[in-house]
């Protein structure tokens, strides 16, 4: 009895906070450029906490978004480098138990963020003023409203060491099956990025996803014969630099990072196409109203051209606000699509389908790779 | 009579003070509660562990609903069916069990002479050196050591560079099963030595001298006297190495190149990648069960070794 | 081994009476000598005891003979062969260790079988010999027991059986009886002696217990400070200690000091203040110079005690003293008597028949008497 009463009080409080925040949104508190709002702005927290990926990822976020936000608002930004998949259960538990979540904003893959959205632990971000000037890419596919805002896209390219491909750049993912490359290729350890091109390379059709993915599994089984290394983002950079691999299916950013460090690395979008996906920012439920307000302001700031320009220069990825210019080395690069025809060869599957099938795809991939 | 200060050490005075304080703070009639009071922290810890296990047990009977990413309300044995039928888990379980057994045997074989030399050498310098070499790795965590091996055994690492000097093409020393086992053995060696040392030093040197005087050369002294008498230590060390290896996460993750998962890695994946706490819990419980079964089997066959706690020790 | 050759070896053994020969052996640890220039021969079939206080080097010497450790200098011969380079397991030596060193993971019978197994005898031979030797040490029927299921005395018997079952040339005993209580120790001394005689095995025993040395041995070596002080038959060692150390270490002995005044025949006269004393130079020592300082050793059992000197008729040396301590030991009373005229020296006296007259109390004045022929004199250097 008591338990339920407490629960309902918590619920009431949270609903109240949410309503108050909505009211704030309605009165236009969000626009940083609206001077008349200043008088009503909620109390500023000392700092807000953004979960981020380490290395060059957090460096570019800090330079592009966080520093500008602090300059504008005076609120310090702390970057929490907990792994994305490890922060997730913590946030979920906090929301379930009515506690204040450990972070204000999660910088997350859209697929992972979608899981949190489906679970109902995300705040709705539809009211952000800068959303009006974003491209379609910012909107998560298959979800209502904006539980997540995508902030940039990226391509799982075929990165390769030109010296290992004397006949020129590989035209097809099947190039990875070259016996010379045995033990010299790398994939993500959950197979992400490889499934969809594999479906094509294995002779299947993209329309059959998720219904019939046998062609993809067949191709991945062939890849297993090549003894691929399986890793995560930083591993690819390291492996290219340390000479452990010659080719990989990875986000272009990781290959570009090795290239920046002086290693001769190139990347391409083979004829079967490449998976295109997005990352985004989202806010967990359960924050005090004022902190929620400033967390939203942070995301709103991340959607400005100035912030995107610096942040995404660092990552080498295309943003969601028109007017962001590609870094010089990526003009007309296949990993930096800007025009509609650039997207022709990129495969995009909705985050919803991905999350609904993630567990099964994961098991299938693992079963092949661990065998 | 004149008091001799040396006859009453400072530690006795401190203990007198403590006893006086205890007598004041905890009247004698509550004396019966003292053992329970001392047990309380342990009971609390075990209690929390049991609560955790019960929760894990509960979740293991629920499945993930991928449209809401919440666990099902109703109970089902679907996770257990998956765990026992999907080839992935059989592969990973076999790899972990086999790996743990190999690591245990190799570690014991390597730890034994090391420990024996450390315990028996009359050279104090050598003993200190062996002890230092033993404890040093404890200050370097498992993960750091694994990364150390990445540097040493990599394609451009020290070993391959040395091989290159004699004209050998770089070898893939990392990211395979032997690399994981190698890392585990290196990680477990100090544990095994520490567990073996008390057992070996408990064997009177006179027994070895006796065996020699009775006609045994060192090999037969070792096999007929030292080895049987060291069995409690070997069993104790073996159990520790076996359970630690069976449940290891970092070595397969770092040295396995992603394709050499152990059970712990599979559990991690379920909890943190697919967000499937149900299957993760199921795997975790099965690991606990398999580990307990294995330990039980070893104890049934060889006794509990130095881990056995009995009142009468001979 | 062919029969003829075996007989030759046997014949050679019979012809050579000396089994063990220790030749100028020294053992030093970090420059400190544990054994210094030890030499002795031991004949086949004899029981030798090396007697000495702890730290005298007796155990070191025994371990050198067993093959544990190598002498700093000198050589040990067994059967005429130098053995320095021979490891313990190749010397035909059975050893009973101080703490017995029985194998706790084996039964009594398995312990006894161990040396046979190490010599690769077949199972039938082993079974037969083990049974025979367990019976020899009166443990028939207890072979299946674990070591910790046996009493202290039974464990001793297992240890001796194990050391003898392979019929070694030499048996070494490293104070195995030291830890036993007195009654059991005395029983086991006789038991060891019985078994040794029965098998005729040459034996070297090490002990700090003078009684054990006298009871068990054919010969006794007394060691002190790493040196052999005397090697003699037990009675000879007791009656004619070669130096003051041996005299003091064996038996209950009083020492009186004096200055030589005359030498006539074997008898040496000396004086301590106003007291006239006499004695015989010990062993093969040369007669003293007149005026030389001497110390005389007199066994407690050679001294008689009486309330009045007239009761000590027939004794040639009589002094008076005061009872310092009277110790009742059951079969006898030991008096400690302070003799003021001899510089306050304490002399001990046994009274074996205390019931006959009333016991002296501390403080009582008494007379002590002995014969000069029972006093052994040593030069003081």
mmCIF file of N, CA, C and O in Angstrom, chain B residues 27-108:
data_model
loop_
_atom_site.group_PDB
_atom_site.id
_atom_site.type_symbol
_atom_site.label_atom_id
_atom_site.label_comp_id
_atom_site.label_asym_id
_atom_site.label_seq_id
_atom_site.Cartn_x
_atom_site.Cartn_y
_atom_site.Cartn_z
ATOM 1 N N UNK B 27 28.512 -5.073 27.993
ATOM 2 C CA UNK B 27 28.481 -5.799 29.260
ATOM 3 C C UNK B 27 28.535 -7.313 29.044
ATOM 4 O O UNK B 27 28.072 -7.827 28.013
ATOM 5 N N UNK B 28 29.095 -7.979 30.033
ATOM 6 C CA UNK B 28 29.381 -9.407 29.898
ATOM 7 C C UNK B 28 28.149 -10.238 29.563
ATOM 8 O O UNK B 28 28.241 -11.236 28.857
ATOM 9 N N UNK B 29 26.960 -9.784 30.039
ATOM 10 C CA UNK B 29 25.780 -10.644 29.813
ATOM 11 C C UNK B 29 25.394 -10.677 28.339
ATOM 12 O O UNK B 29 24.661 -11.537 27.889
ATOM 13 N N UNK B 30 25.934 -9.712 27.564
ATOM 14 C CA UNK B 30 25.681 -9.744 26.120
ATOM 15 C C UNK B 30 26.768 -10.513 25.376
ATOM 16 O O UNK B 30 26.793 -10.549 24.159
ATOM 17 N N UNK B 31 27.659 -11.122 26.166
ATOM 18 C CA UNK B 31 28.825 -11.791 25.584
ATOM 19 C C UNK B 31 28.459 -12.814 24.521
ATOM 20 O O UNK B 31 29.162 -12.974 23.530
ATOM 21 N N UNK B 32 27.318 -13.486 24.720
ATOM 22 C CA UNK B 32 26.927 -14.532 23.776
ATOM 23 C C UNK B 32 26.693 -13.964 22.385
ATOM 24 O O UNK B 32 26.774 -14.682 21.392
ATOM 25 N N UNK B 33 26.411 -12.664 22.308
ATOM 26 C CA UNK B 33 26.092 -12.073 21.015
ATOM 27 C C UNK B 33 27.352 -11.721 20.216
ATOM 28 O O UNK B 33 27.271 -11.441 19.029
ATOM 29 N N UNK B 34 28.497 -11.730 20.914
ATOM 30 C CA UNK B 34 29.720 -11.257 20.248
ATOM 31 C C UNK B 34 30.046 -12.058 18.985
ATOM 32 O O UNK B 34 30.310 -11.476 17.926
ATOM 33 N N UNK B 35 30.006 -13.409 19.051
ATOM 34 C CA UNK B 35 30.311 -14.145 17.816
ATOM 35 C C UNK B 35 29.401 -13.740 16.661
ATOM 36 O O UNK B 35 29.863 -13.615 15.521
ATOM 37 N N UNK B 36 28.116 -13.515 16.957
ATOM 38 C CA UNK B 36 27.183 -13.126 15.907
ATOM 39 C C UNK B 36 27.521 -11.747 15.364
ATOM 40 O O UNK B 36 27.443 -11.503 14.166
ATOM 41 N N UNK B 37 27.903 -10.868 16.293
ATOM 42 C CA UNK B 37 28.272 -9.514 15.885
ATOM 43 C C UNK B 37 29.440 -9.569 14.900
ATOM 44 O O UNK B 37 29.471 -8.870 13.896
ATOM 45 N N UNK B 38 30.408 -10.451 15.229
ATOM 46 C CA UNK B 38 31.573 -10.546 14.359
ATOM 47 C C UNK B 38 31.215 -11.174 13.022
ATOM 48 O O UNK B 38 31.839 -10.891 12.008
ATOM 49 N N UNK B 39 30.220 -12.039 13.042
ATOM 50 C CA UNK B 39 29.804 -12.698 11.797
ATOM 51 C C UNK B 39 28.954 -11.776 10.920
ATOM 52 O O UNK B 39 28.818 -12.013 9.725
ATOM 53 N N UNK B 40 28.393 -10.738 11.548
ATOM 54 C CA UNK B 40 27.401 -9.910 10.857
ATOM 55 C C UNK B 40 27.840 -9.425 9.466
ATOM 56 O O UNK B 40 27.079 -9.570 8.509
ATOM 57 N N UNK B 41 29.053 -8.853 9.349
ATOM 58 C CA UNK B 41 29.425 -8.362 8.011
ATOM 59 C C UNK B 41 29.420 -9.475 6.966
ATOM 60 O O UNK B 41 28.931 -9.284 5.850
ATOM 61 N N UNK B 42 29.932 -10.641 7.357
ATOM 62 C CA UNK B 42 29.967 -11.754 6.411
ATOM 63 C C UNK B 42 28.553 -12.179 6.042
ATOM 64 O O UNK B 42 28.241 -12.405 4.872
ATOM 65 N N UNK B 43 27.696 -12.274 7.070
ATOM 66 C CA UNK B 43 26.311 -12.687 6.807
ATOM 67 C C UNK B 43 25.633 -11.684 5.881
ATOM 68 O O UNK B 43 24.893 -12.052 4.976
ATOM 69 N N UNK B 44 25.907 -10.400 6.139
ATOM 70 C CA UNK B 44 25.307 -9.352 5.312
ATOM 71 C C UNK B 44 25.745 -9.514 3.853
ATOM 72 O O UNK B 44 24.915 -9.466 2.935
ATOM 73 N N UNK B 45 27.038 -9.729 3.676
ATOM 74 C CA UNK B 45 27.553 -9.888 2.312
ATOM 75 C C UNK B 45 26.927 -11.092 1.621
ATOM 76 O O UNK B 45 26.461 -11.008 0.487
ATOM 77 N N UNK B 46 26.937 -12.226 2.338
ATOM 78 C CA UNK B 46 26.370 -13.434 1.750
ATOM 79 C C UNK B 46 24.888 -13.213 1.469
ATOM 80 O O UNK B 46 24.364 -13.621 0.425
ATOM 81 N N UNK B 47 24.228 -12.533 2.400
ATOM 82 C CA UNK B 47 22.804 -12.261 2.224
ATOM 83 C C UNK B 47 22.545 -11.461 0.954
ATOM 84 O O UNK B 47 21.673 -11.814 0.149
ATOM 85 N N UNK B 48 23.351 -10.421 0.756
ATOM 86 C CA UNK B 48 23.187 -9.603 -0.453
ATOM 87 C C UNK B 48 23.425 -10.437 -1.704
ATOM 88 O O UNK B 48 22.705 -10.317 -2.697
ATOM 89 N N UNK B 49 24.427 -11.297 -1.617
ATOM 90 C CA UNK B 49 24.742 -12.161 -2.750
ATOM 91 C C UNK B 49 23.558 -13.066 -3.069
ATOM 92 O O UNK B 49 23.188 -13.255 -4.230
ATOM 93 N N UNK B 50 22.958 -13.613 -2.004
ATOM 94 C CA UNK B 50 21.822 -14.510 -2.200
ATOM 95 C C UNK B 50 20.648 -13.742 -2.813
ATOM 96 O O UNK B 50 20.011 -14.207 -3.759
ATOM 97 N N UNK B 51 20.402 -12.523 -2.299
ATOM 98 C CA UNK B 51 19.317 -11.713 -2.863
ATOM 99 C C UNK B 51 19.574 -11.474 -4.353
ATOM 100 O O UNK B 51 18.683 -11.628 -5.190
ATOM 101 N N UNK B 52 20.837 -11.139 -4.667
ATOM 102 C CA UNK B 52 21.195 -10.921 -6.065
ATOM 103 C C UNK B 52 20.937 -12.162 -6.909
ATOM 104 O O UNK B 52 20.361 -12.082 -7.994
ATOM 105 N N UNK B 53 21.338 -13.320 -6.364
ATOM 106 C CA UNK B 53 21.144 -14.566 -7.098
ATOM 107 C C UNK B 53 19.665 -14.848 -7.325
ATOM 108 O O UNK B 53 19.265 -15.304 -8.393
ATOM 109 N N UNK B 54 18.857 -14.564 -6.289
ATOM 110 C CA UNK B 54 17.422 -14.793 -6.421
ATOM 111 C C UNK B 54 16.864 -13.908 -7.534
ATOM 112 O O UNK B 54 16.089 -14.367 -8.389
ATOM 113 N N UNK B 55 17.308 -12.648 -7.564
ATOM 114 C CA UNK B 55 16.828 -11.749 -8.620
ATOM 115 C C UNK B 55 17.267 -12.223 -9.997
ATOM 116 O O UNK B 55 16.479 -12.223 -10.952
ATOM 117 N N UNK B 56 18.534 -12.647 -10.063
ATOM 118 C CA UNK B 56 19.029 -13.157 -11.343
ATOM 119 C C UNK B 56 18.219 -14.382 -11.744
ATOM 120 O O UNK B 56 17.840 -14.546 -12.908
ATOM 121 N N UNK B 57 17.934 -15.217 -10.756
ATOM 122 C CA UNK B 57 17.119 -16.400 -11.020
ATOM 123 C C UNK B 57 15.757 -16.016 -11.567
ATOM 124 O O UNK B 57 15.267 -16.594 -12.538
ATOM 125 N N UNK B 58 15.156 -14.992 -10.982
ATOM 126 C CA UNK B 58 13.840 -14.528 -11.423
ATOM 127 C C UNK B 58 13.895 -14.043 -12.876
ATOM 128 O O UNK B 58 13.110 -14.469 -13.711
ATOM 129 N N UNK B 59 14.881 -13.188 -13.167
ATOM 130 C CA UNK B 59 14.974 -12.617 -14.509
ATOM 131 C C UNK B 59 15.268 -13.690 -15.547
ATOM 132 O O UNK B 59 14.847 -13.595 -16.697
ATOM 133 N N UNK B 60 15.998 -14.745 -15.108
ATOM 134 C CA UNK B 60 16.389 -15.768 -16.080
ATOM 135 C C UNK B 60 15.169 -16.470 -16.677
ATOM 136 O O UNK B 60 15.282 -17.111 -17.715
ATOM 137 N N UNK B 61 14.027 -16.356 -16.011
ATOM 138 C CA UNK B 61 12.808 -16.990 -16.538
ATOM 139 C C UNK B 61 11.934 -16.000 -17.307
ATOM 140 O O UNK B 61 10.765 -16.246 -17.539
ATOM 141 N N UNK B 62 12.473 -14.851 -17.647
ATOM 142 C CA UNK B 62 11.705 -13.870 -18.422
ATOM 143 C C UNK B 62 12.443 -13.615 -19.728
ATOM 144 O O UNK B 62 13.670 -13.675 -19.782
ATOM 145 N N UNK B 63 11.687 -13.286 -20.782
ATOM 146 C CA UNK B 63 12.328 -13.021 -22.065
ATOM 147 C C UNK B 63 12.219 -11.545 -22.408
ATOM 148 O O UNK B 63 11.380 -10.826 -21.868
ATOM 149 N N UNK B 64 13.082 -11.121 -23.319
ATOM 150 C CA UNK B 64 13.109 -9.715 -23.725
ATOM 151 C C UNK B 64 12.042 -9.479 -24.786
ATOM 152 O O UNK B 64 11.912 -10.232 -25.740
ATOM 153 N N UNK B 65 11.263 -8.409 -24.575
ATOM 154 C CA UNK B 65 10.307 -8.003 -25.608
ATOM 155 C C UNK B 65 10.949 -6.890 -26.419
ATOM 156 O O UNK B 65 11.100 -5.770 -25.938
ATOM 157 N N UNK B 66 11.390 -7.169 -27.644
ATOM 158 C CA UNK B 66 12.157 -6.171 -28.393
ATOM 159 C C UNK B 66 11.326 -4.978 -28.853
ATOM 160 O O UNK B 66 11.890 -4.039 -29.414
ATOM 161 N N UNK B 67 9.983 -4.993 -28.636
ATOM 162 C CA UNK B 67 9.222 -3.809 -29.043
ATOM 163 C C UNK B 67 9.156 -2.800 -27.907
ATOM 164 O O UNK B 67 8.870 -1.629 -28.127
ATOM 165 N N UNK B 68 9.433 -3.220 -26.670
ATOM 166 C CA UNK B 68 9.463 -2.263 -25.551
ATOM 167 C C UNK B 68 10.790 -2.315 -24.808
ATOM 168 O O UNK B 68 11.073 -1.486 -23.955
ATOM 169 N N UNK B 69 11.625 -3.292 -25.124
ATOM 170 C CA UNK B 69 12.886 -3.520 -24.427
ATOM 171 C C UNK B 69 12.705 -3.672 -22.922
ATOM 172 O O UNK B 69 13.473 -3.202 -22.127
ATOM 173 N N UNK B 70 11.603 -4.375 -22.561
ATOM 174 C CA UNK B 70 11.396 -4.746 -21.165
ATOM 175 C C UNK B 70 11.260 -6.258 -21.081
ATOM 176 O O UNK B 70 10.993 -6.934 -22.070
ATOM 177 N N UNK B 71 11.470 -6.785 -19.849
ATOM 178 C CA UNK B 71 11.376 -8.224 -19.666
ATOM 179 C C UNK B 71 9.907 -8.615 -19.554
ATOM 180 O O UNK B 71 9.087 -7.858 -19.023
ATOM 181 N N UNK B 72 9.591 -9.817 -20.044
ATOM 182 C CA UNK B 72 8.203 -10.267 -20.028
ATOM 183 C C UNK B 72 7.699 -10.416 -18.597
ATOM 184 O O UNK B 72 8.472 -10.655 -17.675
ATOM 185 N N UNK B 73 6.367 -10.266 -18.456
ATOM 186 C CA UNK B 73 5.756 -10.409 -17.126
ATOM 187 C C UNK B 73 5.691 -11.887 -16.738
ATOM 188 O O UNK B 73 5.853 -12.242 -15.581
ATOM 189 N N UNK B 74 5.395 -12.716 -17.737
ATOM 190 C CA UNK B 74 5.194 -14.135 -17.423
ATOM 191 C C UNK B 74 6.521 -14.897 -17.439
ATOM 192 O O UNK B 74 7.504 -14.467 -18.038
ATOM 193 N N UNK B 75 6.503 -16.023 -16.754
ATOM 194 C CA UNK B 75 7.702 -16.852 -16.678
ATOM 195 C C UNK B 75 7.736 -17.859 -17.821
ATOM 196 O O UNK B 75 6.704 -18.366 -18.251
ATOM 197 N N UNK B 76 8.929 -18.145 -18.311
ATOM 198 C CA UNK B 76 9.101 -19.130 -19.381
ATOM 199 C C UNK B 76 10.504 -19.720 -19.287
ATOM 200 O O UNK B 76 11.404 -19.096 -18.708
ATOM 201 N N UNK B 77 10.664 -20.906 -19.826
ATOM 202 C CA UNK B 77 12.005 -21.498 -19.800
ATOM 203 C C UNK B 77 12.717 -21.306 -21.138
ATOM 204 O O UNK B 77 13.714 -21.956 -21.432
ATOM 205 N N UNK B 78 12.204 -20.339 -21.905
ATOM 206 C CA UNK B 78 12.755 -20.135 -23.241
ATOM 207 C C UNK B 78 14.259 -19.859 -23.217
ATOM 208 O O UNK B 78 15.002 -20.368 -24.070
ATOM 209 N N UNK B 79 14.703 -19.066 -22.226
ATOM 210 C CA UNK B 79 16.131 -18.746 -22.179
ATOM 211 C C UNK B 79 16.967 -19.993 -21.979
ATOM 212 O O UNK B 79 18.045 -20.140 -22.568
ATOM 213 N N UNK B 80 16.484 -20.884 -21.111
ATOM 214 C CA UNK B 80 17.226 -22.114 -20.861
ATOM 215 C C UNK B 80 17.251 -22.989 -22.108
ATOM 216 O O UNK B 80 18.256 -23.621 -22.418
ATOM 217 N N UNK B 81 16.109 -22.990 -22.827
ATOM 218 C CA UNK B 81 16.088 -23.751 -24.078
ATOM 219 C C UNK B 81 17.127 -23.208 -25.039
ATOM 220 O O UNK B 81 17.887 -23.959 -25.662
ATOM 221 N N UNK B 82 17.163 -21.869 -25.130
ATOM 222 C CA UNK B 82 18.151 -21.261 -26.029
ATOM 223 C C UNK B 82 19.563 -21.635 -25.601
ATOM 224 O O UNK B 82 20.406 -22.005 -26.413
ATOM 225 N N UNK B 83 19.804 -21.510 -24.291
ATOM 226 C CA UNK B 83 21.160 -21.759 -23.791
ATOM 227 C C UNK B 83 21.618 -23.171 -24.114
ATOM 228 O O UNK B 83 22.804 -23.401 -24.378
ATOM 229 N N UNK B 84 20.677 -24.121 -24.081
ATOM 230 C CA UNK B 84 21.083 -25.507 -24.292
ATOM 231 C C UNK B 84 21.020 -25.933 -25.756
ATOM 232 O O UNK B 84 21.587 -26.955 -26.113
ATOM 233 N N UNK B 85 20.310 -25.153 -26.579
ATOM 234 C CA UNK B 85 20.174 -25.610 -27.960
ATOM 235 C C UNK B 85 21.035 -24.824 -28.934
ATOM 236 O O UNK B 85 21.500 -25.375 -29.926
ATOM 237 N N UNK B 86 21.273 -23.536 -28.663
ATOM 238 C CA UNK B 86 22.016 -22.756 -29.652
ATOM 239 C C UNK B 86 23.487 -23.146 -29.637
ATOM 240 O O UNK B 86 24.122 -23.229 -28.581
ATOM 241 N N UNK B 87 24.012 -23.372 -30.829
ATOM 242 C CA UNK B 87 25.384 -23.874 -30.933
ATOM 243 C C UNK B 87 26.388 -22.884 -30.355
ATOM 244 O O UNK B 87 27.421 -23.274 -29.821
ATOM 245 N N UNK B 88 26.064 -21.582 -30.434
ATOM 246 C CA UNK B 88 26.984 -20.556 -29.932
ATOM 247 C C UNK B 88 27.363 -20.839 -28.482
ATOM 248 O O UNK B 88 28.533 -20.802 -28.114
ATOM 249 N N UNK B 89 26.343 -21.144 -27.661
ATOM 250 C CA UNK B 89 26.618 -21.295 -26.235
ATOM 251 C C UNK B 89 27.370 -22.587 -25.947
ATOM 252 O O UNK B 89 28.216 -22.635 -25.057
ATOM 253 N N UNK B 90 27.066 -23.621 -26.733
ATOM 254 C CA UNK B 90 27.814 -24.872 -26.567
ATOM 255 C C UNK B 90 29.288 -24.634 -26.904
ATOM 256 O O UNK B 90 30.190 -25.067 -26.187
ATOM 257 N N UNK B 91 29.512 -23.898 -28.009
ATOM 258 C CA UNK B 91 30.888 -23.606 -28.420
ATOM 259 C C UNK B 91 31.634 -22.841 -27.341
ATOM 260 O O UNK B 91 32.749 -23.197 -26.954
ATOM 261 N N UNK B 92 30.979 -21.766 -26.865
ATOM 262 C CA UNK B 92 31.628 -20.904 -25.876
ATOM 263 C C UNK B 92 31.871 -21.670 -24.577
ATOM 264 O O UNK B 92 32.941 -21.564 -23.969
ATOM 265 N N UNK B 93 30.887 -22.479 -24.159
ATOM 266 C CA UNK B 93 31.032 -23.235 -22.913
ATOM 267 C C UNK B 93 32.161 -24.248 -23.032
ATOM 268 O O UNK B 93 32.995 -24.377 -22.132
ATOM 269 N N UNK B 94 32.212 -24.951 -24.166
ATOM 270 C CA UNK B 94 33.283 -25.933 -24.361
ATOM 271 C C UNK B 94 34.642 -25.246 -24.336
ATOM 272 O O UNK B 94 35.579 -25.721 -23.699
ATOM 273 N N UNK B 95 34.704 -24.115 -25.037
ATOM 274 C CA UNK B 95 35.972 -23.389 -25.096
ATOM 275 C C UNK B 95 36.416 -22.971 -23.690
ATOM 276 O O UNK B 95 37.572 -23.149 -23.323
ATOM 277 N N UNK B 96 35.468 -22.446 -22.885
ATOM 278 C CA UNK B 96 35.819 -21.993 -21.544
ATOM 279 C C UNK B 96 36.276 -23.157 -20.674
ATOM 280 O O UNK B 96 37.293 -23.063 -19.982
ATOM 281 N N UNK B 97 35.514 -24.252 -20.705
ATOM 282 C CA UNK B 97 35.836 -25.393 -19.844
ATOM 283 C C UNK B 97 37.180 -25.998 -20.223
ATOM 284 O O UNK B 97 38.052 -26.197 -19.370
ATOM 285 N N UNK B 98 37.345 -26.232 -21.512
ATOM 286 C CA UNK B 98 38.600 -26.815 -21.987
ATOM 287 C C UNK B 98 39.760 -25.879 -21.655
ATOM 288 O O UNK B 98 40.806 -26.308 -21.150
ATOM 289 N N UNK B 99 39.532 -24.583 -21.917
ATOM 290 C CA UNK B 99 40.574 -23.595 -21.636
ATOM 291 C C UNK B 99 40.942 -23.592 -20.166
ATOM 292 O O UNK B 99 42.124 -23.594 -19.811
ATOM 293 N N UNK B 100 39.912 -23.603 -19.306
ATOM 294 C CA UNK B 100 40.170 -23.566 -17.869
ATOM 295 C C UNK B 100 40.975 -24.791 -17.442
ATOM 296 O O UNK B 100 41.902 -24.685 -16.635
ATOM 297 N N UNK B 101 40.652 -25.941 -18.011
ATOM 298 C CA UNK B 101 41.375 -27.170 -17.644
ATOM 299 C C UNK B 101 42.833 -27.100 -18.113
ATOM 300 O O UNK B 101 43.754 -27.397 -17.349
ATOM 301 N N UNK B 102 43.016 -26.671 -19.376
ATOM 302 C CA UNK B 102 44.391 -26.581 -19.892
ATOM 303 C C UNK B 102 45.193 -25.586 -19.071
ATOM 304 O O UNK B 102 46.317 -25.861 -18.647
ATOM 305 N N UNK B 103 44.579 -24.420 -18.819
ATOM 306 C CA UNK B 103 45.282 -23.375 -18.058
ATOM 307 C C UNK B 103 45.653 -23.906 -16.680
ATOM 308 O O UNK B 103 46.762 -23.679 -16.177
ATOM 309 N N UNK B 104 44.723 -24.641 -16.055
ATOM 310 C CA UNK B 104 44.988 -25.156 -14.714
ATOM 311 C C UNK B 104 46.187 -26.105 -14.729
ATOM 312 O O UNK B 104 47.112 -25.967 -13.919
ATOM 313 N N UNK B 105 46.180 -27.039 -15.660
ATOM 314 C CA UNK B 105 47.268 -28.019 -15.705
ATOM 315 C C UNK B 105 48.602 -27.323 -15.982
ATOM 316 O O UNK B 105 49.589 -27.523 -15.264
ATOM 317 N N UNK B 106 48.616 -26.469 -17.011
ATOM 318 C CA UNK B 106 49.873 -25.810 -17.383
ATOM 319 C C UNK B 106 50.364 -24.926 -16.235
ATOM 320 O O UNK B 106 51.552 -24.920 -15.895
ATOM 321 N N UNK B 107 49.437 -24.178 -15.619
ATOM 322 C CA UNK B 107 49.827 -23.291 -14.526
ATOM 323 C C UNK B 107 50.437 -24.084 -13.376
ATOM 324 O O UNK B 107 51.466 -23.697 -12.819
ATOM 325 N N UNK B 108 49.802 -25.199 -13.020
ATOM 326 C CA UNK B 108 50.319 -25.988 -11.901
ATOM 327 C C UNK B 108 51.703 -26.546 -12.238
ATOM 328 O O UNK B 108 52.609 -26.528 -11.406
#
